PDB file of C-alpha atoms and ligand atoms in Angstrom:
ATOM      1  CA  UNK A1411     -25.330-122.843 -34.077  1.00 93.00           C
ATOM      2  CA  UNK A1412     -25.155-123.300 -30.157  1.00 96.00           C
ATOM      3  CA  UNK A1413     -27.903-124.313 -28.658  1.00 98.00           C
ATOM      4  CA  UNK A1414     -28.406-123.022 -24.846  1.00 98.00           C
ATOM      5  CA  UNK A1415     -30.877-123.861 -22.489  1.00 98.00           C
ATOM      6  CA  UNK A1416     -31.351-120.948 -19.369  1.00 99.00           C
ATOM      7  CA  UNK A1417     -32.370-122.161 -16.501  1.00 98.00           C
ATOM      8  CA  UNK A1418     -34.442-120.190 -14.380  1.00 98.00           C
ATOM      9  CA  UNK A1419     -36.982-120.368 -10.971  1.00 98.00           C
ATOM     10  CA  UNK A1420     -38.576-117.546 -11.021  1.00 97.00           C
ATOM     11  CA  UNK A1421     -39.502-113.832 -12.822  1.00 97.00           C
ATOM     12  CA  UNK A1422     -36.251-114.373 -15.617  1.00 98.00           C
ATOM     13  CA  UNK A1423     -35.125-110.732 -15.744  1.00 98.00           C
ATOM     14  CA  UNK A1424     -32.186-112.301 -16.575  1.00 98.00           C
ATOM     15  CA  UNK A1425     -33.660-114.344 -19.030  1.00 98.00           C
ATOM     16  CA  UNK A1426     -35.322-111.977 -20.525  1.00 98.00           C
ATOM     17  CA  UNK A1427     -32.325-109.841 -21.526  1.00 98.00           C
ATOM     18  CA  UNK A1428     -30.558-112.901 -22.332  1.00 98.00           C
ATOM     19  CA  UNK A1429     -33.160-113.968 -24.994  1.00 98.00           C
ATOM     20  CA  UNK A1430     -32.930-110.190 -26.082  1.00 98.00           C
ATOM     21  CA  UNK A1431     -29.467-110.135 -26.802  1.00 98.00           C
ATOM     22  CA  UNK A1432     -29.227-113.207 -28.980  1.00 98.00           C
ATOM     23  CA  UNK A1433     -32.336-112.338 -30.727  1.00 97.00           C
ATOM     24  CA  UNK A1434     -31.661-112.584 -34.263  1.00 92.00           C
ATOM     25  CA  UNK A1435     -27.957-114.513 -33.784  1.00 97.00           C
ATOM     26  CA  UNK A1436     -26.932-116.616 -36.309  1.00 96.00           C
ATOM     27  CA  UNK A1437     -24.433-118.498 -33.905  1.00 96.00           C
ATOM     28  CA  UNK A1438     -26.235-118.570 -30.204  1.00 97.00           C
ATOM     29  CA  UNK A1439     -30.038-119.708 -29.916  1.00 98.00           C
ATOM     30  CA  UNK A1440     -32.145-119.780 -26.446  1.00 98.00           C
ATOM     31  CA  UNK A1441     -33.381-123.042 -27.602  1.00 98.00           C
ATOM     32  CA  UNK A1442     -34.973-124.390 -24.369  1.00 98.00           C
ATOM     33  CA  UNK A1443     -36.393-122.546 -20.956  1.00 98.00           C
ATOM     34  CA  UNK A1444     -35.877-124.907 -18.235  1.00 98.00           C
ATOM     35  CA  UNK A1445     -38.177-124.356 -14.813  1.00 98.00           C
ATOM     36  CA  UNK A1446     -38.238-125.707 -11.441  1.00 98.00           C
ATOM     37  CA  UNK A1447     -41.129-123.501 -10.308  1.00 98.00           C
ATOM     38  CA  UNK A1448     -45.022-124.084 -12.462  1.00 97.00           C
ATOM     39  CA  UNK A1449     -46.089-120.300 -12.538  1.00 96.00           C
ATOM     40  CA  UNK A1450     -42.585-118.757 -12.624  1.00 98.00           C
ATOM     41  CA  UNK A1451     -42.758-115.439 -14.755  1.00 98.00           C
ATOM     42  CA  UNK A1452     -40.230-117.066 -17.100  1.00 98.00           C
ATOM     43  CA  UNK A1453     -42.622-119.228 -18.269  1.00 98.00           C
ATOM     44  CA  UNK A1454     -44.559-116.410 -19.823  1.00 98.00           C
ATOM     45  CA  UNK A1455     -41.197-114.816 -21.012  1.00 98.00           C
ATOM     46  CA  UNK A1456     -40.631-118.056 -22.490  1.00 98.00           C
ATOM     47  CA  UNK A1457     -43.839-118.445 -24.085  1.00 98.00           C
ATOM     48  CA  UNK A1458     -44.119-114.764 -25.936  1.00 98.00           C
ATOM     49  CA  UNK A1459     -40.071-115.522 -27.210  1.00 98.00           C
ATOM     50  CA  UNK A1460     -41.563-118.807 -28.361  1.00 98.00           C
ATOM     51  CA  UNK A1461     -39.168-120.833 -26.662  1.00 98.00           C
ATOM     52  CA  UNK A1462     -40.192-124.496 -25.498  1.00 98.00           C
ATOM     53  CA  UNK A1463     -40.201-124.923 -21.414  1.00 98.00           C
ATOM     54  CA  UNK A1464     -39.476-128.322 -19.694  1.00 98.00           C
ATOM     55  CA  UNK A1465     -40.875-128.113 -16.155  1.00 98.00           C
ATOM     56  CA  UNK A1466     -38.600-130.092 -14.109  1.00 98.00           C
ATOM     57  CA  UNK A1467     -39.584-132.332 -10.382  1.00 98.00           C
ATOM     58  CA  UNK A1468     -37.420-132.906  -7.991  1.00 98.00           C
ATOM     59  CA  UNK A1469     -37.791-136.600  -8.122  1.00 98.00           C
ATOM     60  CA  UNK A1470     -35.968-136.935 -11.852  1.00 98.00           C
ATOM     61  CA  UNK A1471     -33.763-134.057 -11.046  1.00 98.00           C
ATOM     62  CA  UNK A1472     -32.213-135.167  -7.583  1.00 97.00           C
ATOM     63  CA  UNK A1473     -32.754-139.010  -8.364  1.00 96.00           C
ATOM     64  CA  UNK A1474     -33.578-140.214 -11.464  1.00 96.00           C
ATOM     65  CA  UNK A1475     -31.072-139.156 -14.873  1.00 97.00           C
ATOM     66  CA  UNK A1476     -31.133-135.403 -13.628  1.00 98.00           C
ATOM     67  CA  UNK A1477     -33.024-134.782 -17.244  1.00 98.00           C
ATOM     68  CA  UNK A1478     -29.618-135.442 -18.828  1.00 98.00           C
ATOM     69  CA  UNK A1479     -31.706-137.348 -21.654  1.00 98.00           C
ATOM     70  CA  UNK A1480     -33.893-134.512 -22.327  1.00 98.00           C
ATOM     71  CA  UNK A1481     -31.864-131.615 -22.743  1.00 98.00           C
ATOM     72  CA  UNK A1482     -30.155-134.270 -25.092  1.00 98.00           C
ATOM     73  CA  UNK A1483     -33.145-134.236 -26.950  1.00 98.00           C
ATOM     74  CA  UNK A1484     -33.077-130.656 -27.399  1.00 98.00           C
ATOM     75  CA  UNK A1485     -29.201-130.803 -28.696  1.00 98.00           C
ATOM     76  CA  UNK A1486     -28.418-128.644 -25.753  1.00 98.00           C
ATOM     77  CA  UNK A1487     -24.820-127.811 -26.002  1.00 97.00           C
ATOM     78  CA  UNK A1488     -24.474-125.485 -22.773  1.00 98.00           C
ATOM     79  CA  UNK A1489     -26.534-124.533 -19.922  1.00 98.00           C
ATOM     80  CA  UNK A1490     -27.367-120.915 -18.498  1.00 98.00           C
ATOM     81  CA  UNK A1491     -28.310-120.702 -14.848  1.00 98.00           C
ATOM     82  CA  UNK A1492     -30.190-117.356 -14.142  1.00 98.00           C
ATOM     83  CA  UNK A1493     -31.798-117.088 -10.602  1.00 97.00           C
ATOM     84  CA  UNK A1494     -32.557-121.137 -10.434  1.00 97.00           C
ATOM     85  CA  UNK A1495     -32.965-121.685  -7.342  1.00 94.00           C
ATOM     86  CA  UNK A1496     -32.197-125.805  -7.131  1.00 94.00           C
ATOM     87  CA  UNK A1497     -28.397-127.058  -6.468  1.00 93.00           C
ATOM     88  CA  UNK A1498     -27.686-128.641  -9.605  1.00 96.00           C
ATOM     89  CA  UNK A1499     -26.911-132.631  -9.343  1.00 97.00           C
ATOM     90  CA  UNK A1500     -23.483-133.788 -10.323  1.00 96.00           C
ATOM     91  CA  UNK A1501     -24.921-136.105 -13.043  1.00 96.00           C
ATOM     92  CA  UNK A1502     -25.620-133.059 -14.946  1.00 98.00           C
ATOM     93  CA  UNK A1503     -22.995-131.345 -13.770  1.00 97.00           C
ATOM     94  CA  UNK A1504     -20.257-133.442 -14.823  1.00 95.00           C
ATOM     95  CA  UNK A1505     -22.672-134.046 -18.221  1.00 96.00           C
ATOM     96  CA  UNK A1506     -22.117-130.579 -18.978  1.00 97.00           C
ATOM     97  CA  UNK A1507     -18.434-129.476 -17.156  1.00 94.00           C
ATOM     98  CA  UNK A1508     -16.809-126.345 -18.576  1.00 94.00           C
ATOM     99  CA  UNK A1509     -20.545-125.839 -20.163  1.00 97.00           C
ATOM    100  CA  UNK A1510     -22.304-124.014 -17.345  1.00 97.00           C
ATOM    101  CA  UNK A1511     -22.364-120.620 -16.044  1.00 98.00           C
ATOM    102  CA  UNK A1512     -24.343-119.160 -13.250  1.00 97.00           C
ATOM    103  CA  UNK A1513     -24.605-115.907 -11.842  1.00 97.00           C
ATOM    104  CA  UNK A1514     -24.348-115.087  -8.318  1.00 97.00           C
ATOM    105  CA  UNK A1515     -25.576-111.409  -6.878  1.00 98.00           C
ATOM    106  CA  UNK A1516     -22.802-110.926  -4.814  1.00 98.00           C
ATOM    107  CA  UNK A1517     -18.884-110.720  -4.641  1.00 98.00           C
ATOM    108  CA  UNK A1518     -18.070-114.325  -4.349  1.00 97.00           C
ATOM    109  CA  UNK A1519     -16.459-115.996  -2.167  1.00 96.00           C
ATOM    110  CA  UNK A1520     -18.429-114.085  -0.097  1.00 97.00           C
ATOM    111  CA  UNK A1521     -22.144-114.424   0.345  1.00 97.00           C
ATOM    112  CA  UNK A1522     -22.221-117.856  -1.521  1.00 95.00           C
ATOM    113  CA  UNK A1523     -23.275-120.843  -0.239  1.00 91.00           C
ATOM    114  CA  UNK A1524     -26.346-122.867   0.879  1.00 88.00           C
ATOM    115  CA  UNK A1525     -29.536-120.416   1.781  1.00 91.00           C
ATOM    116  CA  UNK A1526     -27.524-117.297   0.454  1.00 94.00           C
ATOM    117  CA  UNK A1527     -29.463-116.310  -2.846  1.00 93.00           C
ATOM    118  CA  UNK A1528     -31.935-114.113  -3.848  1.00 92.00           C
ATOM    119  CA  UNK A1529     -32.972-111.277  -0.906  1.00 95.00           C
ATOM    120  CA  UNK A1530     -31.214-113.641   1.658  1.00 97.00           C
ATOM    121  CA  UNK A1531     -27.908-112.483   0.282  1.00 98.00           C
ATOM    122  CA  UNK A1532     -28.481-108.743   0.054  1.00 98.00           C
ATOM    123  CA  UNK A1533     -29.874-108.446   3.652  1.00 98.00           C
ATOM    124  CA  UNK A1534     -26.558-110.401   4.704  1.00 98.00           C
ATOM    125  CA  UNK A1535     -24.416-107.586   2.676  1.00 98.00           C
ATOM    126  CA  UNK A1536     -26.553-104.481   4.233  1.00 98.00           C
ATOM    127  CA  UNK A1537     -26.626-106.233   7.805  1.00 97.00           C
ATOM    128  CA  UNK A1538     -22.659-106.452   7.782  1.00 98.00           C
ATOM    129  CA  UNK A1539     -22.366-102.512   6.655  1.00 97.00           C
ATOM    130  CA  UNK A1540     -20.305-103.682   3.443  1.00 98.00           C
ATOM    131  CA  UNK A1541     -19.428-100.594   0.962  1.00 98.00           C
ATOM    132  CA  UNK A1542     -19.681-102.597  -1.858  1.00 98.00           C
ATOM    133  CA  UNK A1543     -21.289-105.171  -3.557  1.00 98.00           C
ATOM    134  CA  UNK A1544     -21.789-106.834  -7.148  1.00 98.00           C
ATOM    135  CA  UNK A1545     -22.195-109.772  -9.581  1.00 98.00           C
ATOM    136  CA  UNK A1546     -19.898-112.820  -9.483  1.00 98.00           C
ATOM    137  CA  UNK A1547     -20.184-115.150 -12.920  1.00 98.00           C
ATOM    138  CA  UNK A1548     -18.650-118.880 -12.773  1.00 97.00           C
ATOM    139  CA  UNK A1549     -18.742-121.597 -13.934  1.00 97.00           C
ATOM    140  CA  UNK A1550     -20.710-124.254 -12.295  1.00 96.00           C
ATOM    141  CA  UNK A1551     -18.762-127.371 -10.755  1.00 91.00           C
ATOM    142  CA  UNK A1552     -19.811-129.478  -7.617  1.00 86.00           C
ATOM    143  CA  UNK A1553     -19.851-127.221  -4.624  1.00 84.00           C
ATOM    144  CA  UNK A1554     -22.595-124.470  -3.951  1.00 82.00           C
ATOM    145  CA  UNK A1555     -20.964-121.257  -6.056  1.00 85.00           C
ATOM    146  CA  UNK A1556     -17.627-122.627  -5.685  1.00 83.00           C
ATOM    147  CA  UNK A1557     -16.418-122.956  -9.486  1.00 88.00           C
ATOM    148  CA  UNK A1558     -13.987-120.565 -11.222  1.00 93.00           C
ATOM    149  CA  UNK A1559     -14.859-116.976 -11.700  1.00 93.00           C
ATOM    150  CA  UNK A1560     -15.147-115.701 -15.357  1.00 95.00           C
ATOM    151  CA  UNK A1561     -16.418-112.050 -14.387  1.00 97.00           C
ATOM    152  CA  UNK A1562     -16.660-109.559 -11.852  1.00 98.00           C
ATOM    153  CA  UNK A1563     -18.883-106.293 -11.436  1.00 98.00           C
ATOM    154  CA  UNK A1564     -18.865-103.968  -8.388  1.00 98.00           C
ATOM    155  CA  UNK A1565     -21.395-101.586  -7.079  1.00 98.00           C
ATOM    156  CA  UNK A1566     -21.160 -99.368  -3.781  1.00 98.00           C
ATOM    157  CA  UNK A1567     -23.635-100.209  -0.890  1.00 98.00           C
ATOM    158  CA  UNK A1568     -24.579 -96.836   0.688  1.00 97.00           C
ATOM    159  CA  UNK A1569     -26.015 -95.903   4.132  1.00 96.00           C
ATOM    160  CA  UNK A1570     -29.615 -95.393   2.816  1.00 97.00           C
ATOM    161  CA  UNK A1571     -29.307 -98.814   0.844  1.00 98.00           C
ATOM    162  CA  UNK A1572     -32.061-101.635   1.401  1.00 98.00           C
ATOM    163  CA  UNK A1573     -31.693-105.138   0.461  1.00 98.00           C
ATOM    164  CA  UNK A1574     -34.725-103.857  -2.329  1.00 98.00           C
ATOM    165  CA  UNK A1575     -32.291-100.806  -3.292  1.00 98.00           C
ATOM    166  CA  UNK A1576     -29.353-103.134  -3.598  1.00 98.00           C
ATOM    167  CA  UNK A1577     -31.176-105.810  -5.517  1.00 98.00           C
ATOM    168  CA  UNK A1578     -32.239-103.187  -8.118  1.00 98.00           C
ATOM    169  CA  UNK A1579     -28.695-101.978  -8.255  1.00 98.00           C
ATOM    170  CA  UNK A1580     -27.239-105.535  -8.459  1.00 98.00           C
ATOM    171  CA  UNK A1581     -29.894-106.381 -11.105  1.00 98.00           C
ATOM    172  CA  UNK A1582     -28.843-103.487 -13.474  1.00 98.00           C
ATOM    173  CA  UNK A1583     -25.477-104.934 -13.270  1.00 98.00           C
ATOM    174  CA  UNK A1584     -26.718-108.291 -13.812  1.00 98.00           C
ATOM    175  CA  UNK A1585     -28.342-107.181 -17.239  1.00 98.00           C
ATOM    176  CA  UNK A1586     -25.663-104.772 -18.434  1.00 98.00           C
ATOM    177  CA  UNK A1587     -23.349-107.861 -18.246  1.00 98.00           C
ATOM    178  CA  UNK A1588     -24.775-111.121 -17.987  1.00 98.00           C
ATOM    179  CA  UNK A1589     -25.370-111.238 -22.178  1.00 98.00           C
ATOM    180  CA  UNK A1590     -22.452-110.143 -23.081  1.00 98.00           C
ATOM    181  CA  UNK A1591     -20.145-111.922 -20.479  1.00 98.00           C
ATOM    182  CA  UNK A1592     -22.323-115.084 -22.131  1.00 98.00           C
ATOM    183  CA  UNK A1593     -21.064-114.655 -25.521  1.00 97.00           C
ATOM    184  CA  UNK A1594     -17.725-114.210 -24.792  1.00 97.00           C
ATOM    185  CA  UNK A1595     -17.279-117.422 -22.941  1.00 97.00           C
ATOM    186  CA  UNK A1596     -19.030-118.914 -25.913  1.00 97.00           C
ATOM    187  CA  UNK A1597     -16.638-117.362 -28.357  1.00 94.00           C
ATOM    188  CA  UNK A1598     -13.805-118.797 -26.077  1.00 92.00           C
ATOM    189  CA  UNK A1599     -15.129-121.937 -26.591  1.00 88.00           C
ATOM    190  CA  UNK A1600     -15.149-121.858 -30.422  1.00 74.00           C
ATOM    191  CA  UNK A1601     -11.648-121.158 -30.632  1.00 50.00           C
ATOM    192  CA  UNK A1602     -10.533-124.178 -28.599  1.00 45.00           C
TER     193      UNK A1602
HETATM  194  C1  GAR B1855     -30.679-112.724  -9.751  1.00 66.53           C
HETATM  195  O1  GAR B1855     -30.325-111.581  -9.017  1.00 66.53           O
HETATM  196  C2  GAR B1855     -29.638-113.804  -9.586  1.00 66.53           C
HETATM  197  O2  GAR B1855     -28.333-113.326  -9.406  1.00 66.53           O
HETATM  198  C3  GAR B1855     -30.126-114.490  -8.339  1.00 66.53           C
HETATM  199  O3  GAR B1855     -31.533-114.528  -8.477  1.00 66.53           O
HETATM  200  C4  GAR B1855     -31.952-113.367  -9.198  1.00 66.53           C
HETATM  201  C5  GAR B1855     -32.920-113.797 -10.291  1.00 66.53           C
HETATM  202  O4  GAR B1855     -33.537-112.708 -10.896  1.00 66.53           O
HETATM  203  N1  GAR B1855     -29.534-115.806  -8.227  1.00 66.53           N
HETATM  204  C6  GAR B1855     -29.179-116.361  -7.076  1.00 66.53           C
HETATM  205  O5  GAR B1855     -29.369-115.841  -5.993  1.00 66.53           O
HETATM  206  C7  GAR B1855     -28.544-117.736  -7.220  1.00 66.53           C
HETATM  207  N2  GAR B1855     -27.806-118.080  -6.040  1.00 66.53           N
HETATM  208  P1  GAR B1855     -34.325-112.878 -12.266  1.00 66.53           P
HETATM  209  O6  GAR B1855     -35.293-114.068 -12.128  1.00 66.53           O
HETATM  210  O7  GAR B1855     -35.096-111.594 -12.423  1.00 66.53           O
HETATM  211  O8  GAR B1855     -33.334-113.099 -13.361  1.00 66.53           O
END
Protein backbone atom coordinates (compact mmCIF):
# COMPACT_ATOMS: atom_id res chain seq x y z
CA UNK A 1 0.00 0.00 0.00
CA UNK A 2 1.23 3.68 -0.76
CA UNK A 3 0.67 5.94 1.57
CA UNK A 4 0.11 9.73 0.24
CA UNK A 5 -0.25 12.72 2.06
CA UNK A 6 -2.19 15.85 -0.15
CA UNK A 7 -1.29 18.89 0.70
CA UNK A 8 -3.65 21.55 0.51
CA UNK A 9 -4.35 25.57 1.72
CA UNK A 10 -7.51 26.03 1.14
CA UNK A 11 -11.31 24.62 -0.08
CA UNK A 12 -9.50 20.96 -1.50
CA UNK A 13 -11.69 20.52 -4.59
CA UNK A 14 -8.88 18.82 -5.60
CA UNK A 15 -8.64 16.92 -2.65
CA UNK A 16 -11.77 16.02 -2.55
CA UNK A 17 -11.84 14.16 -5.88
CA UNK A 18 -8.57 12.84 -5.09
CA UNK A 19 -9.80 11.09 -1.86
CA UNK A 20 -12.82 10.01 -4.15
CA UNK A 21 -10.94 8.27 -6.59
CA UNK A 22 -8.83 6.10 -4.33
CA UNK A 23 -11.70 5.39 -2.16
CA UNK A 24 -11.80 1.81 -1.68
CA UNK A 25 -8.00 1.13 -3.34
CA UNK A 26 -6.24 -1.60 -2.19
CA UNK A 27 -2.82 -0.08 -3.43
CA UNK A 28 -3.11 3.99 -2.91
CA UNK A 29 -4.43 5.42 0.56
CA UNK A 30 -4.96 9.36 1.36
CA UNK A 31 -3.38 8.62 4.60
CA UNK A 32 -2.64 12.17 5.87
CA UNK A 33 -4.26 15.87 4.97
CA UNK A 34 -1.58 18.29 5.44
CA UNK A 35 -2.71 22.25 6.00
CA UNK A 36 -1.04 25.47 6.11
CA UNK A 37 -4.25 27.45 6.61
CA UNK A 38 -6.54 26.58 10.37
CA UNK A 39 -10.14 26.85 8.81
CA UNK A 40 -9.27 25.71 5.26
CA UNK A 41 -12.37 23.76 3.80
CA UNK A 42 -10.06 20.74 3.49
CA UNK A 43 -10.03 20.34 6.90
CA UNK A 44 -13.68 19.47 6.93
CA UNK A 45 -13.15 17.32 3.71
CA UNK A 46 -10.58 15.72 5.67
CA UNK A 47 -12.50 15.18 8.67
CA UNK A 48 -15.90 13.52 7.00
CA UNK A 49 -13.14 11.07 4.76
CA UNK A 50 -11.70 10.41 8.20
CA UNK A 51 -8.36 11.29 7.30
CA UNK A 52 -5.89 12.69 10.08
CA UNK A 53 -4.76 16.58 9.40
CA UNK A 54 -1.35 17.97 10.59
CA UNK A 55 -1.65 21.77 10.67
CA UNK A 56 1.64 23.02 9.75
CA UNK A 57 3.53 26.85 11.01
CA UNK A 58 5.74 28.47 9.20
CA UNK A 59 8.37 28.43 11.83
CA UNK A 60 8.98 24.32 11.55
CA UNK A 61 8.21 24.44 7.92
CA UNK A 62 10.68 27.26 6.66
CA UNK A 63 13.20 26.65 9.65
CA UNK A 64 13.04 23.94 11.74
CA UNK A 65 13.04 19.94 10.01
CA UNK A 66 10.32 21.17 7.41
CA UNK A 67 8.01 18.30 9.27
CA UNK A 68 10.24 15.75 7.53
CA UNK A 69 9.93 13.69 10.93
CA UNK A 70 6.29 13.73 10.94
CA UNK A 71 5.16 12.73 7.71
CA UNK A 72 7.78 9.96 8.65
CA UNK A 73 5.61 9.10 11.29
CA UNK A 74 2.78 8.67 9.10
CA UNK A 75 4.95 6.26 6.61
CA UNK A 76 4.31 8.83 3.99
CA UNK A 77 5.75 7.51 0.85
CA UNK A 78 4.78 10.49 -1.62
CA UNK A 79 3.37 13.84 -1.35
CA UNK A 80 0.33 15.47 -3.33
CA UNK A 81 0.31 19.24 -3.62
CA UNK A 82 -3.27 20.50 -4.48
CA UNK A 83 -3.75 24.37 -4.28
CA UNK A 84 -1.01 24.73 -1.22
CA UNK A 85 -0.23 27.80 -1.29
CA UNK A 86 3.48 27.74 0.67
CA UNK A 87 6.85 27.21 -1.52
CA UNK A 88 7.90 23.99 -0.33
CA UNK A 89 11.52 23.98 1.54
CA UNK A 90 14.27 22.00 -0.06
CA UNK A 91 14.69 19.83 3.10
CA UNK A 92 11.52 18.25 2.15
CA UNK A 93 11.98 18.58 -1.15
CA UNK A 94 15.04 16.73 -1.62
CA UNK A 95 13.41 14.23 1.35
CA UNK A 96 10.89 13.36 -1.06
CA UNK A 97 12.58 13.98 -4.92
CA UNK A 98 10.83 12.15 -7.76
CA UNK A 99 7.90 11.78 -4.93
CA UNK A 100 5.98 15.01 -5.42
CA UNK A 101 3.56 16.29 -7.81
CA UNK A 102 1.79 19.56 -7.91
CA UNK A 103 -0.63 21.00 -10.08
CA UNK A 104 -0.42 24.28 -11.61
CA UNK A 105 -3.74 26.05 -13.34
CA UNK A 106 -2.06 27.18 -16.18
CA UNK A 107 0.15 26.15 -19.26
CA UNK A 108 3.50 26.16 -17.68
CA UNK A 109 6.19 27.74 -18.34
CA UNK A 110 3.93 30.32 -18.55
CA UNK A 111 2.07 31.87 -15.68
CA UNK A 112 4.33 30.09 -13.04
CA UNK A 113 6.28 31.62 -10.68
CA UNK A 114 6.24 33.61 -7.39
CA UNK A 115 2.61 35.45 -6.77
CA UNK A 116 1.12 33.59 -9.91
CA UNK A 117 -1.45 31.05 -8.31
CA UNK A 118 -4.83 30.86 -7.62
CA UNK A 119 -7.08 33.99 -9.31
CA UNK A 120 -3.69 35.89 -9.74
CA UNK A 121 -2.89 33.58 -12.60
CA UNK A 122 -6.19 33.56 -14.47
CA UNK A 123 -6.55 37.41 -14.46
CA UNK A 124 -2.85 37.39 -15.94
CA UNK A 125 -4.16 34.82 -18.82
CA UNK A 126 -7.55 36.98 -19.55
CA UNK A 127 -5.53 40.39 -19.23
CA UNK A 128 -3.00 39.16 -22.03
CA UNK A 129 -6.11 38.02 -24.46
CA UNK A 130 -4.60 34.33 -24.51
CA UNK A 131 -6.97 31.72 -26.51
CA UNK A 132 -6.11 29.09 -24.41
CA UNK A 133 -5.40 27.95 -21.21
CA UNK A 134 -5.10 24.67 -18.95
CA UNK A 135 -3.53 22.46 -16.24
CA UNK A 136 0.23 21.83 -16.06
CA UNK A 137 1.21 18.63 -13.59
CA UNK A 138 5.05 18.28 -12.42
CA UNK A 139 6.89 17.19 -10.38
CA UNK A 140 8.11 19.33 -7.63
CA UNK A 141 12.00 20.19 -7.49
CA UNK A 142 13.63 23.48 -6.12
CA UNK A 143 12.43 26.36 -8.20
CA UNK A 144 8.78 27.85 -8.05
CA UNK A 145 6.84 25.37 -10.78
CA UNK A 146 9.97 24.70 -12.49
CA UNK A 147 10.20 20.71 -12.29
CA UNK A 148 9.45 18.33 -15.20
CA UNK A 149 6.04 18.16 -16.69
CA UNK A 150 4.16 14.78 -16.42
CA UNK A 151 0.75 16.11 -17.99
CA UNK A 152 -0.84 18.61 -19.96
CA UNK A 153 -4.63 19.71 -20.45
CA UNK A 154 -5.83 22.62 -22.64
CA UNK A 155 -8.94 24.65 -22.55
CA UNK A 156 -9.88 27.73 -24.89
CA UNK A 157 -10.14 31.24 -23.20
CA UNK A 158 -13.02 33.05 -24.98
CA UNK A 159 -13.93 36.77 -25.30
CA UNK A 160 -16.73 36.62 -22.64
CA UNK A 161 -14.27 34.62 -20.26
CA UNK A 162 -13.60 35.97 -16.57
CA UNK A 163 -10.84 34.94 -14.43
CA UNK A 164 -14.18 33.22 -12.33
CA UNK A 165 -15.30 31.58 -15.83
CA UNK A 166 -11.80 30.38 -16.48
CA UNK A 167 -11.17 29.09 -13.00
CA UNK A 168 -14.36 26.95 -13.25
CA UNK A 169 -13.21 25.75 -16.61
CA UNK A 170 -9.62 25.09 -15.41
CA UNK A 171 -11.05 23.37 -12.29
CA UNK A 172 -13.15 20.81 -14.33
CA UNK A 173 -9.97 19.97 -15.98
CA UNK A 174 -8.20 19.82 -12.82
CA UNK A 175 -10.71 17.05 -11.51
CA UNK A 176 -11.22 15.11 -14.73
CA UNK A 177 -7.40 14.57 -14.56
CA UNK A 178 -5.66 15.23 -11.52
CA UNK A 179 -6.74 11.42 -10.02
CA UNK A 180 -6.03 9.68 -12.67
CA UNK A 181 -2.76 11.44 -13.87
CA UNK A 182 -1.92 10.51 -9.89
CA UNK A 183 -2.17 6.90 -10.30
CA UNK A 184 -0.38 6.58 -13.23
CA UNK A 185 2.75 8.19 -11.98
CA UNK A 186 2.29 5.88 -9.05
CA UNK A 187 2.02 2.84 -11.23
CA UNK A 188 5.28 4.14 -12.97
CA UNK A 189 6.83 4.03 -9.90
CA UNK A 190 6.01 0.39 -9.04
CA UNK A 191 7.51 -0.87 -12.03
CA UNK A 192 10.92 0.71 -11.44
C1 LIG B 1 -6.32 24.86 -8.05
O1 LIG B 1 -6.85 25.46 -9.20
C2 LIG B 1 -4.82 24.70 -8.18
O2 LIG B 1 -4.38 24.47 -9.49
C3 LIG B 1 -4.34 26.03 -7.68
O3 LIG B 1 -5.17 26.32 -6.58
C4 LIG B 1 -6.47 25.77 -6.83
C5 LIG B 1 -6.92 25.02 -5.58
O4 LIG B 1 -8.26 24.64 -5.66
N1 LIG B 1 -2.94 25.95 -7.32
C6 LIG B 1 -2.07 26.93 -7.51
O5 LIG B 1 -2.37 28.02 -7.94
C7 LIG B 1 -0.65 26.59 -7.08
N2 LIG B 1 0.29 27.49 -7.69
P1 LIG B 1 -8.86 23.57 -4.65
O6 LIG B 1 -8.48 23.99 -3.22
O7 LIG B 1 -10.35 23.67 -4.85
O8 LIG B 1 -8.31 22.23 -5.00
Amino acid sequence: MKRISIFASGAGSNAQRIIAHFAGSTEVEIALIVCNKPGAGVLEIASSNNIPTLIIEKEQFFRGNAYVDELGSFHIDFIVLAGFLWKVPSLLIHHYLGRMVNIHPALLPNYGGKGMYGHFVHEAVIANKETESGITIHFVDEEYDHGSTFFQARCQVTETDTPETLASKIHLLEHEYYPKVIESILKSQQIH
